[in-house]
PDB file of C-alpha atoms in Angstrom:
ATOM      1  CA  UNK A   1       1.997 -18.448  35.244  1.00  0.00           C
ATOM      2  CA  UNK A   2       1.226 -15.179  37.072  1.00  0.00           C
ATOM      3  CA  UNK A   3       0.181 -12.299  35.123  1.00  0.00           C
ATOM      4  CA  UNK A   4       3.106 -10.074  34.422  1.00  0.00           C
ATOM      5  CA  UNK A   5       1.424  -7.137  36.488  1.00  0.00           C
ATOM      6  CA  UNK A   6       1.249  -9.325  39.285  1.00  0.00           C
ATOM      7  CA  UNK A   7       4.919 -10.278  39.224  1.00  0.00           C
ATOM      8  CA  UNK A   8       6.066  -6.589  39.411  1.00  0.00           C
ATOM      9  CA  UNK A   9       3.843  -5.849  42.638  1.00  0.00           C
ATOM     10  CA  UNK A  10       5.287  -9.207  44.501  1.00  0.00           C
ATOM     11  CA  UNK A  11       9.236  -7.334  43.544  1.00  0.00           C
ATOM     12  CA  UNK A  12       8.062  -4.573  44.429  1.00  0.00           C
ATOM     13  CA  UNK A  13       6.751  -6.078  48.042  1.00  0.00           C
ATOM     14  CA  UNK A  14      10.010  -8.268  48.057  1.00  0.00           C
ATOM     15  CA  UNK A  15      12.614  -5.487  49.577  1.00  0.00           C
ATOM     16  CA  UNK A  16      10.098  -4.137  52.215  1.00  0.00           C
ATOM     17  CA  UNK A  17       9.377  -8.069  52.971  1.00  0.00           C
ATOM     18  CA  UNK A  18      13.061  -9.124  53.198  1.00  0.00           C
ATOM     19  CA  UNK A  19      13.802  -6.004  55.549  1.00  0.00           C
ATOM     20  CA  UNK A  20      11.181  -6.776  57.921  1.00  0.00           C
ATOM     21  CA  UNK A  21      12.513 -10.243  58.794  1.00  0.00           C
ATOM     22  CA  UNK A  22      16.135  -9.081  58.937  1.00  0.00           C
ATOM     23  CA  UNK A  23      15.724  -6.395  61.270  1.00  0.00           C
ATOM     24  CA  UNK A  24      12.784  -8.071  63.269  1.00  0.00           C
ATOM     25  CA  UNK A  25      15.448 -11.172  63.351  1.00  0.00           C
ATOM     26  CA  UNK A  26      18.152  -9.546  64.264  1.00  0.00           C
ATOM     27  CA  UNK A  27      16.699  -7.099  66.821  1.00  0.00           C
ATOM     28  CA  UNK A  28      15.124 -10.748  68.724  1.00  0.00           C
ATOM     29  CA  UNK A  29      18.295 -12.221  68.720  1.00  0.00           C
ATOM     30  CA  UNK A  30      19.705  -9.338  70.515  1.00  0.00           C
ATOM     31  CA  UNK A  31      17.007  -9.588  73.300  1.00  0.00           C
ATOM     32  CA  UNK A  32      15.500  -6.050  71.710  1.00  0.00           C
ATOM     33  CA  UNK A  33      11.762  -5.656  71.569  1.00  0.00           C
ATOM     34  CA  UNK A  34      10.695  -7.301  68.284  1.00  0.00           C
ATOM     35  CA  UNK A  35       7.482  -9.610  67.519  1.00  0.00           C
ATOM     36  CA  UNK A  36       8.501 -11.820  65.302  1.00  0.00           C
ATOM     37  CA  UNK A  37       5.566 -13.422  65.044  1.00  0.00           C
ATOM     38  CA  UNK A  38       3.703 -10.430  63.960  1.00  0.00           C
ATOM     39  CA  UNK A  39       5.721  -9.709  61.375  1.00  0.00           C
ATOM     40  CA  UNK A  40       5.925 -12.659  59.529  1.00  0.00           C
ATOM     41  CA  UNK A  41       1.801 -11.923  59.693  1.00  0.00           C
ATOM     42  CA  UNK A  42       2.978  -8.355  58.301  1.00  0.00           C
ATOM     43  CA  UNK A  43       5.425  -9.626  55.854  1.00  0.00           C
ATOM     44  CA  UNK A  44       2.362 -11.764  54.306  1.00  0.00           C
ATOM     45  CA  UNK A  45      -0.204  -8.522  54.106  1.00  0.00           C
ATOM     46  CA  UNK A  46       2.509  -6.580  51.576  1.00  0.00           C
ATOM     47  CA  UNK A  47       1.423  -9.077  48.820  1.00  0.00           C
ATOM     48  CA  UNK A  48      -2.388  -7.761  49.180  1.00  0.00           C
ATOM     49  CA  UNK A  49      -2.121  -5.551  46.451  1.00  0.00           C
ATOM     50  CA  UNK A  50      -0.601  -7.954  43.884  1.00  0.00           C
ATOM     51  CA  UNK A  51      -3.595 -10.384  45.217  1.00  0.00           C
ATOM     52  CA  UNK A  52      -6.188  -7.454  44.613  1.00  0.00           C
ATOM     53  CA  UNK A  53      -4.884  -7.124  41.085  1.00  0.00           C
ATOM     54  CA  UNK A  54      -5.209 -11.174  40.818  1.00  0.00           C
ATOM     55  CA  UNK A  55      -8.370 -11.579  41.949  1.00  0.00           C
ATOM     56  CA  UNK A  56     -10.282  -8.389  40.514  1.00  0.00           C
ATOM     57  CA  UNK A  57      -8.159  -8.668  37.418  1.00  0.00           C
ATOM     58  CA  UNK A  58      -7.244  -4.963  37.683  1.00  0.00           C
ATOM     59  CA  UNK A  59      -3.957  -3.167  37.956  1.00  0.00           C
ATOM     60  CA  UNK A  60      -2.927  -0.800  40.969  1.00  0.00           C
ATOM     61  CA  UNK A  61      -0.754   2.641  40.309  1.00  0.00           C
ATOM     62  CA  UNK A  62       2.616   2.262  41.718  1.00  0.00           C
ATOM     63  CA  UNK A  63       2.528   4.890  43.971  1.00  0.00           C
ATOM     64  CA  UNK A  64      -0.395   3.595  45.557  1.00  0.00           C
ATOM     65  CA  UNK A  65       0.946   0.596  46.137  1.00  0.00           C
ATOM     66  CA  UNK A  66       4.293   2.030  47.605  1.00  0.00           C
ATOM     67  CA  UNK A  67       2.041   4.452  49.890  1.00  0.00           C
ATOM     68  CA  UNK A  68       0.941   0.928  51.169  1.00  0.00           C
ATOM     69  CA  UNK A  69       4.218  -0.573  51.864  1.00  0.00           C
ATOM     70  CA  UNK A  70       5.545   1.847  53.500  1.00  0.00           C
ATOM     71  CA  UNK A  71       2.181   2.279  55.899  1.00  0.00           C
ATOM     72  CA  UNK A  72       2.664  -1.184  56.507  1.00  0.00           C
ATOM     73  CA  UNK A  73       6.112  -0.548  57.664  1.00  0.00           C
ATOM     74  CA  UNK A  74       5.755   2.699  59.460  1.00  0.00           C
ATOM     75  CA  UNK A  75       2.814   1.556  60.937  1.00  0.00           C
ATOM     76  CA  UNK A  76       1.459  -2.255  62.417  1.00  0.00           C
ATOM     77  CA  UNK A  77       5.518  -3.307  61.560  1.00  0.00           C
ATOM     78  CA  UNK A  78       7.524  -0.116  63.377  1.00  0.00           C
ATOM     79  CA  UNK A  79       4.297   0.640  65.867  1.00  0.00           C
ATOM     80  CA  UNK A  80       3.404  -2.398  67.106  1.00  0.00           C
ATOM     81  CA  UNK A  81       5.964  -5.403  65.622  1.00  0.00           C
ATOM     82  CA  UNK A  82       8.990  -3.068  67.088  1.00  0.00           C
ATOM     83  CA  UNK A  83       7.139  -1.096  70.008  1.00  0.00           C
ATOM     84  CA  UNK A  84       7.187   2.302  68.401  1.00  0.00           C
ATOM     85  CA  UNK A  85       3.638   2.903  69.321  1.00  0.00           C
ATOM     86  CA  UNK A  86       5.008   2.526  72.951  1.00  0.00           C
ATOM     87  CA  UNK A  87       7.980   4.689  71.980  1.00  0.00           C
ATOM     88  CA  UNK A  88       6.361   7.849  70.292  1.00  0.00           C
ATOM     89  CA  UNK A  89       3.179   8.946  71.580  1.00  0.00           C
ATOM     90  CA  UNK A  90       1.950  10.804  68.694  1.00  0.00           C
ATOM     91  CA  UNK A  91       3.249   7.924  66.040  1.00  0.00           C
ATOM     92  CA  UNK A  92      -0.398   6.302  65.986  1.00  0.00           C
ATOM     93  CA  UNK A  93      -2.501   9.374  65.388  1.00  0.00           C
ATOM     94  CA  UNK A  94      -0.053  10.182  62.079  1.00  0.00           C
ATOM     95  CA  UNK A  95      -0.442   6.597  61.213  1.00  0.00           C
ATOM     96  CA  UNK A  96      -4.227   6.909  60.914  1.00  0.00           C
ATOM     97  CA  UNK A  97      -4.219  10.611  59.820  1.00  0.00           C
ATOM     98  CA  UNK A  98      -1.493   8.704  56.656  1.00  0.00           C
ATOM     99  CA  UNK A  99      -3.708   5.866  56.131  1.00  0.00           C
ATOM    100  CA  UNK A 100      -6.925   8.149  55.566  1.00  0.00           C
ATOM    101  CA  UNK A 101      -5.187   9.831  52.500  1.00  0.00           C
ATOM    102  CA  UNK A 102      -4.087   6.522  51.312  1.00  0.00           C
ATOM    103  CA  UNK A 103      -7.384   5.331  51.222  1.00  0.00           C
ATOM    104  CA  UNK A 104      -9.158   8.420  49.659  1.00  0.00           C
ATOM    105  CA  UNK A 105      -6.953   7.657  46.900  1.00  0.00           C
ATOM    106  CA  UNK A 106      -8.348   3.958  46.680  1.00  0.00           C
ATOM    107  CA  UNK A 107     -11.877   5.346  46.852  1.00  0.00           C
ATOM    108  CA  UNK A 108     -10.215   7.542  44.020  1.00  0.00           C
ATOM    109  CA  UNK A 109      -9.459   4.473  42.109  1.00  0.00           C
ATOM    110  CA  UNK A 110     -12.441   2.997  42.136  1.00  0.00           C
ATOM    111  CA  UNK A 111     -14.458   6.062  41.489  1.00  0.00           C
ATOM    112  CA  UNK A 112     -12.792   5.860  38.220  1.00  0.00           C
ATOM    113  CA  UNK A 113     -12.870   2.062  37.561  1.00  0.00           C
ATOM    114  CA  UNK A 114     -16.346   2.620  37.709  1.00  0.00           C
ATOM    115  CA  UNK A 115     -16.450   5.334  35.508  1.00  0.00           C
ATOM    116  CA  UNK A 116     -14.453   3.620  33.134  1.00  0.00           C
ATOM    117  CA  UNK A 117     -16.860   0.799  33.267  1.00  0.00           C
ATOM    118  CA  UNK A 118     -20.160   3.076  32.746  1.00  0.00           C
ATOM    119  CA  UNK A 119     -17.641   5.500  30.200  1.00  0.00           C
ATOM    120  CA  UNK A 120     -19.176   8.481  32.007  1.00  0.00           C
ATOM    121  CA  UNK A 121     -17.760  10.827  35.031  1.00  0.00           C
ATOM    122  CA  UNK A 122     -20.026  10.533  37.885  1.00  0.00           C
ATOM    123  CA  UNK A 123     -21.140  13.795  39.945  1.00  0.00           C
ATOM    124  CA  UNK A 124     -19.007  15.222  41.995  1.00  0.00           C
ATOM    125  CA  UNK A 125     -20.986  14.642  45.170  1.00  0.00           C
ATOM    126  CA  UNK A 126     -21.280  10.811  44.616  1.00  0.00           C
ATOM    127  CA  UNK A 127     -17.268  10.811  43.967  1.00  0.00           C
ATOM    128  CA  UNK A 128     -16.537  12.632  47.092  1.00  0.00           C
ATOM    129  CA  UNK A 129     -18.948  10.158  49.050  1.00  0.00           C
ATOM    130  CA  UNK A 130     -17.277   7.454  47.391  1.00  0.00           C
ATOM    131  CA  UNK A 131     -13.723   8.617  48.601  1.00  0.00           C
ATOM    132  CA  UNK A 132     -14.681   9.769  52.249  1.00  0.00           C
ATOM    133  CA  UNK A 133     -16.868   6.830  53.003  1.00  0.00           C
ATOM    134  CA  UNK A 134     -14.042   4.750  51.997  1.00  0.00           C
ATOM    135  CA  UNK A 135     -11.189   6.407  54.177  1.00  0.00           C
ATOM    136  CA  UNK A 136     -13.664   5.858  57.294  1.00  0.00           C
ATOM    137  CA  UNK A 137     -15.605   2.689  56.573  1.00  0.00           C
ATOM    138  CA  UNK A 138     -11.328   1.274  56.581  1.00  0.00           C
ATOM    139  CA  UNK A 139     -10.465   3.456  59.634  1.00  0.00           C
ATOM    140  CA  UNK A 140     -13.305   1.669  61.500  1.00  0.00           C
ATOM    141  CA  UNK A 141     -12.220  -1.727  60.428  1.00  0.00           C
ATOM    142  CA  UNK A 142      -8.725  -1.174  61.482  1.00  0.00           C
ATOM    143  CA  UNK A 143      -9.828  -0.277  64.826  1.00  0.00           C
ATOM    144  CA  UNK A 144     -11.288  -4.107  64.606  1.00  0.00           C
ATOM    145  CA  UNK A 145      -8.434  -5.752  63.461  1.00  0.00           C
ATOM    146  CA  UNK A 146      -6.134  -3.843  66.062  1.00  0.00           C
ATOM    147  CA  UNK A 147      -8.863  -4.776  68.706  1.00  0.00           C
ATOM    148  CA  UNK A 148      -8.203  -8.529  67.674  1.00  0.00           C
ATOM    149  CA  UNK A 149      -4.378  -8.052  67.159  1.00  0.00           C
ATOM    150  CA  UNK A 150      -4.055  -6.541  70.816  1.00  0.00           C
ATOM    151  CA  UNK A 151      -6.490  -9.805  71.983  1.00  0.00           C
ATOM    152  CA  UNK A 152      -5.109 -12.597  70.052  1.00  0.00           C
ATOM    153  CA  UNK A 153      -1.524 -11.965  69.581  1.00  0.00           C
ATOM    154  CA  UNK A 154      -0.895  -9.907  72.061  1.00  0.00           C
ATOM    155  CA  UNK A 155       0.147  -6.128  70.460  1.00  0.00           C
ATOM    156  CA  UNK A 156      -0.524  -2.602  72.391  1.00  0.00           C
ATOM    157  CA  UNK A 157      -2.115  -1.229  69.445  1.00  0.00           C
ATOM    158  CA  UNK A 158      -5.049   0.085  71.053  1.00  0.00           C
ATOM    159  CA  UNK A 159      -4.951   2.128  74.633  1.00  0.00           C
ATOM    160  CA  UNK A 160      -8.771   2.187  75.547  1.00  0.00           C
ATOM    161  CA  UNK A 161     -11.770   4.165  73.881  1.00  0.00           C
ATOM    162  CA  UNK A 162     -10.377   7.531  73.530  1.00  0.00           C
ATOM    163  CA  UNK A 163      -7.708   6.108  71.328  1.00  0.00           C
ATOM    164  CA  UNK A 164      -9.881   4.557  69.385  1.00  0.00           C
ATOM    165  CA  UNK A 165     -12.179   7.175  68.609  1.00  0.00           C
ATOM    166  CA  UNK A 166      -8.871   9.265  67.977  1.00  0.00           C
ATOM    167  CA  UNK A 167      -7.560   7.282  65.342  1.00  0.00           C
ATOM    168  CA  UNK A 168     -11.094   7.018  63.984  1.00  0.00           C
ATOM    169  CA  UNK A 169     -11.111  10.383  63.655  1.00  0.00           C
ATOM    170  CA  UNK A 170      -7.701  10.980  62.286  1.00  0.00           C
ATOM    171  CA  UNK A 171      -7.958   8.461  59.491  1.00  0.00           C
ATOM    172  CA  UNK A 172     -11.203  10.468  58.425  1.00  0.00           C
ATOM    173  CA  UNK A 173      -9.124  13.877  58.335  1.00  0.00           C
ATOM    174  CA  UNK A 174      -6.801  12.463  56.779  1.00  0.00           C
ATOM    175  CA  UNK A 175      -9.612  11.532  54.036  1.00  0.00           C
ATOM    176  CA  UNK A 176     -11.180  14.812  54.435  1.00  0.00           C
ATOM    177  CA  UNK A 177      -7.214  16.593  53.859  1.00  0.00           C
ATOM    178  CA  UNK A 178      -7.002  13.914  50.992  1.00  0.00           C
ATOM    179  CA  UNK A 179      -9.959  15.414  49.447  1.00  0.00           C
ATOM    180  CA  UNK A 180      -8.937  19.191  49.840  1.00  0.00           C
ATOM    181  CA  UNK A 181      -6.025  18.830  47.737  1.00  0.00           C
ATOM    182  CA  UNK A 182      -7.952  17.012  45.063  1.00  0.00           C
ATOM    183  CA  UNK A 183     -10.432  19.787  44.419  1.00  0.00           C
ATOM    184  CA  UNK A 184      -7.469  22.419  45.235  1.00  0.00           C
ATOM    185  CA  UNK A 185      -6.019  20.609  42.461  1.00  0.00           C
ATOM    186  CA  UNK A 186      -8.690  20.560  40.184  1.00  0.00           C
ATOM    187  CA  UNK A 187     -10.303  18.256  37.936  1.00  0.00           C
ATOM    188  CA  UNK A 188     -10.604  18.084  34.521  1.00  0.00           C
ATOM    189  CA  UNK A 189     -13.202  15.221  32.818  1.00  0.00           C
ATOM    190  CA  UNK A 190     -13.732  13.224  36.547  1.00  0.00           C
ATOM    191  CA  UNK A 191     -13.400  13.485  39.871  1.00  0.00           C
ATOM    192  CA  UNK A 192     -10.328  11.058  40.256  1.00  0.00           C
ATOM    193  CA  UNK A 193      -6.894  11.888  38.981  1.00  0.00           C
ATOM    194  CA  UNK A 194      -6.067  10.874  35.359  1.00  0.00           C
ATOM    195  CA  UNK A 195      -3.121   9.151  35.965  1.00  0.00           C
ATOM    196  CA  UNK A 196      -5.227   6.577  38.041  1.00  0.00           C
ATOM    197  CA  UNK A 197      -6.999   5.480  34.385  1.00  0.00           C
ATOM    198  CA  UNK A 198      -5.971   2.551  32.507  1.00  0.00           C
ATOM    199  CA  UNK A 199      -3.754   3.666  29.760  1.00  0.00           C
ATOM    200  CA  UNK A 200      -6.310   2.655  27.063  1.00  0.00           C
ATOM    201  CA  UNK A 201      -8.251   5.726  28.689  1.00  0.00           C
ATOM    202  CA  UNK A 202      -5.965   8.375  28.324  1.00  0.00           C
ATOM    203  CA  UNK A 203      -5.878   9.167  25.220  1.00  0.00           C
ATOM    204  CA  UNK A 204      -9.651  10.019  25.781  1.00  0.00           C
ATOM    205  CA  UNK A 205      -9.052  12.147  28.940  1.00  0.00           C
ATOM    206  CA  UNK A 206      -7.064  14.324  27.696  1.00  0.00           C
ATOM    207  CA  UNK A 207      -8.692  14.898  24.529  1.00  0.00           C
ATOM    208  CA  UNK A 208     -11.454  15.431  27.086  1.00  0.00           C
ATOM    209  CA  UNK A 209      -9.773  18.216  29.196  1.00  0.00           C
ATOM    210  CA  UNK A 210      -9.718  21.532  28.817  1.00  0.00           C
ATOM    211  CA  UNK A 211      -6.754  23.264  26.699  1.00  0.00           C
ATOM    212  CA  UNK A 212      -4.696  26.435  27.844  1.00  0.00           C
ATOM    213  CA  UNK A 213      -5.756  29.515  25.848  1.00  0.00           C
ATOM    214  CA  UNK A 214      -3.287  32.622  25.319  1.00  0.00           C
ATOM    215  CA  UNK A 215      -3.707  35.537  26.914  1.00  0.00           C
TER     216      UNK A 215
END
């Protein structure tokens, strides 16, 4: 029996899975540009975060795990499943600029799992490592894994080395923007936003924060 956690990120996956195959279906059987193929690959990746929770035993936010379904849609599925990347010139560099906020807010995340498992907030400079070196160390591995996609199955991810330094670059801005808004933002006891904690840590963050004062 799967872990009740685990159940609601596979529904949550399910609609975004069930629409790629119906309109990736239907598109190939009107002779339209659509890899099948590729998305059934696709369709498989939207159950990564419900397989992250299983394996590390942890749970994901919602909304980070939306923010990933709907990259995955927007992005390998629309760009390179339906041809969009051919389409829209532009759509890959806001694809990488989207996916380096997403992944601050993983290195988010883990900044505070680890602080949760140490019950201490780390400095500020080793939380904004964390988060950057985690939107680029990803953005480089993409870059890999559309290398292999455009080799073995036959996508136009990639257009040749200034694209892929572009999108390198635009998945670290999109870190870097990821960043700004955090410490625009503010932060009260850690680095990472509180509503990433577990809820058995709440209670302690905000008895940890700072209270208005009059005046």
């Amino acid at each position: 029996m799967l872990p009740q956690v685990v159940r609601r990120s596979l529904l949550l996956a399910l609609p975004f899975q069930v629409g790629a195959l119906v309109v990736a279906l239907v598109l190939s059987a009107a002779g339209l540009p659509a890899d099948v193929l590729l998305t059934m690959l696709l369709v498989v990746s939207m159950w990564a975060p419900a397989a992250a929770e299983l394996l590390f035993r942890t749970t994901l936010p919602r909304a980070l795990q939306l923010h990933y379904l709907i990259f995955i849609t927007l992005g390998p599925y629309a760009g390179s499943a339906l041809n969009v990347y051919v389409a829209i010139a532009d759509w890959d560099t806001l694809i990488h600029f989207d996916s380096g906020v997403m992944l601050a807010w993983l290195g988010m995340l883990w900044v505070r799992r680890m602080e949760e498992r140490v019950n201490a907030p780390f400095p500020a400079w080793f939380g904004l490592a964390v988060i950057q070196l985690t939107a680029m160390a990803f953005a480089a591995a993409w870059e890999i894994c559309e290398f292999a996609s455009d080799h073995l199955i036959g996508t136009v991810a990639q257009g040749g080395l200034d694209d892929t330094m572009a999108d390198i670059m635009a998945g670290t801005m999109g870190g870097l923007f990821a960043i700004a808004l955090l410490l625009i933002l503010g932060r009260p006891r850690s680095l990472a936003p509180a509503s990433l904690l577990r809820a058995e840590y709440r209670t302690t963050a905000a008895a940890d924060s700072p209270q208005p004062t009059d005046g």
